[in-house]
Amino acid sequence: MSALLDGAGPGTSTGPRAGAATPAVADAVRAVRRAGRRRHVTVAAVLVVAVLAMALVRLLLGDFTVSFVDFLRILGGAEIPGASFIITESRLPRVAVGAMVGLALGVAGTIFQTMLRNPLASPDILGISLGASAAAVAAIVLAGASGLPVSLAALAGALLVAVGMHALSRSGVVGGDRFILIGIGVAAVMQAVINFLLARTDLRTAQDALVWLSGSLGPANDRRALYLGAALVVLLPATAVLSRRLGVLELGGEVASGLGLRVRPATLGLTVVAVALVAAATAAAGPVAFVAFLAGPIARRLLGGRPSLLLSGLVGALLVLAADYVAAEILPGAVPVGVVTGATGAPFLLWLLATANRGGRSE
């Protein structure tokens, strides 16, 4: 490729005709790359605007409408009876946690889907989210925990499940289909654990556990936003560094190894940050279903088939904010956000399976 771009090199000067064609091919390659970068920047800018617009809608509209001018006054420190409490104590932490949860799940889902080269390989399907859920339900049912201890239990559960899957598959995500099959089996076991715990506890405790399992932004507060923000400050830069190898890994383990990449350390590093992102998001809001599964394929289609962690994160944030607005303000009775994302994701999963059966793959 470098010889192609340079327009010279061994084997390229085979005659006047080849020498004239090489610069034209190189110009064509550069033009395609420039078009790809422009499309990436354009789509990213549109998604940023969409996320900000959806955040404003979620902040200002609802049972109690706040004007944009009053919102700016509140941010400046003014005290407006009623509006100040709703914005600072309820809607602002909820929007912040929702956006960060969507960002983390979108990025993590795309990492797994790209490394395993399978759009079905999201943390929802692989059992990592269910591992966090099983640990959280165990903390609620067996220890009567609530709040931060439940979030810490979810964090530990996701990490333990990921370590177990890596040990069972021996080669981690390099194992490809083997890793996915182990993940599906682990998900079934974790679901059985959750059902057993719910069947053995009293009705009130089971109700608390079910609310958490639905994935909700209702309990969001400043402290959860702070903890999740601190986790993302550490994890996202690490993801950006490690993801430089993601494009090579998408070619497959053997090809990546043939190109000189140390596949196992590269996949292990990306797996660790992806699991940590899922664990942090689940600890903050519970298992918000199908966001990790949906964000990556949607971002790919917006970008013409190429993966992008940035666009996947933005799509994830937009999905969670829009679903939360629908769940809290449009549907009767205010349901958890996970109910809306689950209802959206299930038909998408069926469509993806149907497409894969017809064409051998979905993208």
Coordinates of N, CA and C in Angstrom, one line a residue, residues 192-281:
A192 N -30.6 -18.2 35.1 CA -31.1 -19.2 36.0 C -30.9 -18.8 37.5
V193 N -29.7 -18.2 37.7 CA -29.3 -17.7 39.1 C -30.3 -16.6 39.5
I194 N -30.6 -15.7 38.6 CA -31.5 -14.6 38.9 C -32.9 -15.1 39.2
N195 N -33.3 -16.0 38.4 CA -34.7 -16.6 38.6 C -34.8 -17.3 39.9
F196 N -33.7 -18.1 40.3 CA -33.7 -18.8 41.5 C -33.8 -17.8 42.7
L197 N -32.9 -16.8 42.7 CA -32.9 -15.8 43.8 C -34.3 -15.1 43.9
L198 N -34.9 -14.8 42.8 CA -36.2 -14.1 42.9 C -37.3 -15.0 43.4
A199 N -37.2 -16.3 43.1 CA -38.2 -17.2 43.5 C -38.1 -17.5 45.0
R200 N -36.9 -17.3 45.6 CA -36.6 -17.6 47.0 C -36.8 -16.4 48.0
T201 N -37.1 -15.3 47.5 CA -37.2 -14.1 48.3 C -38.6 -13.6 48.5
D202 N -38.8 -12.7 49.4 CA -40.2 -12.2 49.6 C -40.6 -11.2 48.5
L203 N -41.9 -10.9 48.5 CA -42.4 -10.1 47.3 C -41.8 -8.7 47.3
R204 N -41.6 -8.1 48.4 CA -41.1 -6.7 48.4 C -39.7 -6.7 47.9
T205 N -38.8 -7.6 48.3 CA -37.4 -7.6 47.9 C -37.4 -8.0 46.4
A206 N -38.2 -8.9 46.0 CA -38.2 -9.3 44.5 C -38.6 -8.1 43.7
Q207 N -39.6 -7.3 44.2 CA -40.0 -6.1 43.4 C -38.8 -5.1 43.3
D208 N -38.1 -4.9 44.4 CA -36.9 -4.0 44.3 C -35.9 -4.5 43.3
A209 N -35.7 -5.8 43.3 CA -34.7 -6.4 42.4 C -35.2 -6.3 40.9
L210 N -36.5 -6.5 40.7 CA -37.0 -6.4 39.3 C -36.9 -4.9 38.8
V211 N -37.1 -3.9 39.7 CA -36.9 -2.6 39.2 C -35.5 -2.3 38.8
W212 N -34.5 -2.9 39.5 CA -33.1 -2.7 39.2 C -32.8 -3.4 37.9
L213 N -33.4 -4.6 37.7 CA -33.1 -5.5 36.5 C -33.7 -4.8 35.3
S214 N -34.7 -4.0 35.4 CA -35.3 -3.3 34.2 C -34.4 -2.3 33.6
G215 N -33.4 -1.8 34.3 CA -32.5 -0.8 33.8 C -33.2 0.6 33.9
S216 N -32.9 1.4 34.9 CA -33.7 2.6 35.1 C -32.7 3.8 35.4
L217 N -33.1 4.9 34.9 CA -32.3 6.2 35.2 C -33.0 6.9 36.4
G218 N -34.1 6.4 36.9 CA -34.8 7.0 38.0 C -33.9 7.3 39.2
P219 N -33.1 6.3 39.7 CA -32.2 6.6 40.9 C -31.0 7.5 40.6
A220 N -30.9 8.0 39.4 CA -29.7 8.8 39.0 C -29.6 10.0 39.9
N221 N -28.3 10.3 40.4 CA -28.1 11.4 41.2 C -26.7 11.9 41.0
D222 N -26.3 13.0 41.7 CA -25.0 13.6 41.4 C -23.9 12.6 41.7
R223 N -24.0 11.8 42.8 CA -22.9 10.9 43.1 C -22.7 9.8 42.1
R224 N -23.8 9.3 41.5 CA -23.7 8.3 40.5 C -23.1 8.9 39.2
A225 N -23.5 10.1 38.9 CA -22.9 10.8 37.7 C -21.4 11.0 37.9
L226 N -21.0 11.4 39.1 CA -19.6 11.6 39.4 C -18.8 10.3 39.3
Y227 N -19.3 9.2 39.9 CA -18.6 7.9 39.8 C -18.4 7.5 38.4
L228 N -19.6 7.5 37.7 CA -19.5 7.0 36.3 C -18.6 7.9 35.4
G229 N -18.7 9.2 35.6 CA -17.8 10.2 34.9 C -16.4 9.9 35.2
A230 N -16.0 9.6 36.4 CA -14.6 9.3 36.8 C -14.2 8.0 36.1
A231 N -15.1 7.0 36.0 CA -14.7 5.8 35.4 C -14.4 6.0 33.9
L232 N -15.3 6.8 33.3 CA -15.1 7.1 31.8 C -13.9 7.9 31.5
V233 N -13.5 8.8 32.4 CA -12.3 9.6 32.2 C -11.1 8.7 32.2
V234 N -11.1 7.6 32.9 CA -10.0 6.6 32.8 C -10.1 5.7 31.6
L235 N -11.3 5.1 31.4 CA -11.5 4.1 30.5 C -11.5 4.5 29.0
L236 N -12.1 5.7 28.7 CA -12.2 6.1 27.3 C -10.8 6.4 26.7
P237 N -9.9 7.1 27.4 CA -8.6 7.3 26.8 C -7.9 6.0 26.6
A238 N -8.0 5.1 27.6 CA -7.4 3.7 27.4 C -8.0 3.0 26.2
T239 N -9.3 3.2 26.0 CA -9.9 2.5 24.8 C -9.4 3.2 23.5
A240 N -9.2 4.5 23.5 CA -8.7 5.2 22.3 C -7.3 4.7 21.9
V241 N -6.5 4.4 22.9 CA -5.1 3.9 22.6 C -5.2 2.5 22.1
L242 N -5.9 1.7 22.8 CA -6.0 0.2 22.4 C -6.7 0.0 21.1
S243 N -7.7 0.8 20.8 CA -8.5 0.6 19.6 C -7.8 0.8 18.3
R244 N -6.5 1.3 18.4 CA -5.8 1.5 17.1 C -5.5 0.2 16.4
R245 N -5.6 -0.9 17.2 CA -5.3 -2.3 16.6 C -6.7 -2.9 16.2
L246 N -7.8 -2.3 16.5 CA -9.1 -2.9 16.3 C -9.3 -3.2 14.8
G247 N -8.9 -2.3 13.9 CA -9.1 -2.5 12.5 C -8.3 -3.7 12.0
V248 N -7.1 -3.9 12.5 CA -6.4 -5.1 12.1 C -7.0 -6.4 12.7
L249 N -7.5 -6.3 13.9 CA -8.2 -7.5 14.5 C -9.4 -7.9 13.8
E250 N -10.1 -6.9 13.2 CA -11.3 -7.2 12.4 C -11.1 -8.1 11.2
L251 N -9.8 -8.2 10.8 CA -9.4 -9.0 9.7 C -9.4 -10.5 10.1
G252 N -9.4 -10.8 11.4 CA -9.3 -12.1 11.9 C -7.9 -12.4 12.5
G253 N -7.9 -13.3 13.5 CA -6.7 -13.5 14.3 C -5.5 -14.0 13.4
E254 N -5.7 -14.9 12.5 CA -4.6 -15.3 11.7 C -4.0 -14.2 10.8
V255 N -4.9 -13.5 10.2 CA -4.4 -12.4 9.3 C -3.7 -11.3 10.1
A256 N -4.3 -11.0 11.3 CA -3.6 -10.0 12.2 C -2.3 -10.5 12.6
S257 N -2.2 -11.7 13.0 CA -0.9 -12.3 13.4 C 0.1 -12.3 12.3
G258 N -0.4 -12.6 11.0 CA 0.5 -12.5 9.9 C 1.0 -11.1 9.6
L259 N 0.2 -10.1 10.0 CA 0.7 -8.7 9.8 C 1.6 -8.2 10.9
G260 N 1.9 -9.1 11.8 CA 2.9 -8.7 12.9 C 2.2 -8.3 14.1
L261 N 0.9 -8.4 14.3 CA 0.3 -7.9 15.5 C 0.3 -9.0 16.6
R262 N 0.6 -8.7 17.8 CA 0.5 -9.7 18.9 C -0.9 -9.7 19.3
V263 N -1.6 -10.8 18.8 CA -3.1 -10.8 18.9 C -3.6 -11.0 20.3
R264 N -3.0 -11.9 21.1 CA -3.5 -12.1 22.4 C -3.4 -10.9 23.3
P265 N -2.3 -10.3 23.5 CA -2.3 -9.1 24.3 C -3.2 -8.0 23.8
A266 N -3.3 -7.8 22.5 CA -4.2 -6.8 21.9 C -5.7 -7.1 22.3
T267 N -6.1 -8.3 22.1 CA -7.5 -8.7 22.4 C -7.8 -8.6 23.9
L268 N -6.8 -9.0 24.7 CA -7.0 -9.0 26.1 C -7.2 -7.6 26.6
G269 N -6.4 -6.7 26.1 CA -6.5 -5.3 26.6 C -7.8 -4.7 26.2
L270 N -8.3 -4.9 24.9 CA -9.6 -4.4 24.5 C -10.7 -5.1 25.2
T271 N -10.6 -6.4 25.5 CA -11.6 -7.1 26.3 C -11.8 -6.4 27.7
V272 N -10.6 -6.2 28.3 CA -10.7 -5.6 29.7 C -11.4 -4.2 29.7
V273 N -11.0 -3.4 28.8 CA -11.7 -2.0 28.8 C -13.1 -2.1 28.4
A274 N -13.5 -3.0 27.5 CA -14.9 -3.2 27.1 C -15.7 -3.7 28.3
V275 N -15.2 -4.7 29.0 CA -15.9 -5.2 30.1 C -16.1 -4.2 31.2
A276 N -15.0 -3.4 31.4 CA -15.1 -2.4 32.4 C -16.1 -1.3 32.1
L277 N -16.2 -1.0 30.8 CA -17.2 0.0 30.4 C -18.6 -0.5 30.6
V278 N -18.9 -1.8 30.3 CA -20.2 -2.4 30.5 C -20.5 -2.4 32.0
A279 N -19.5 -2.8 32.8 CA -19.7 -2.9 34.2 C -20.0 -1.6 34.9
A280 N -19.3 -0.5 34.5 CA -19.5 0.8 35.0 C -20.9 1.3 34.7
A281 N -21.3 1.1 33.4 CA -22.6 1.5 33.0 C -23.7 0.8 33.7

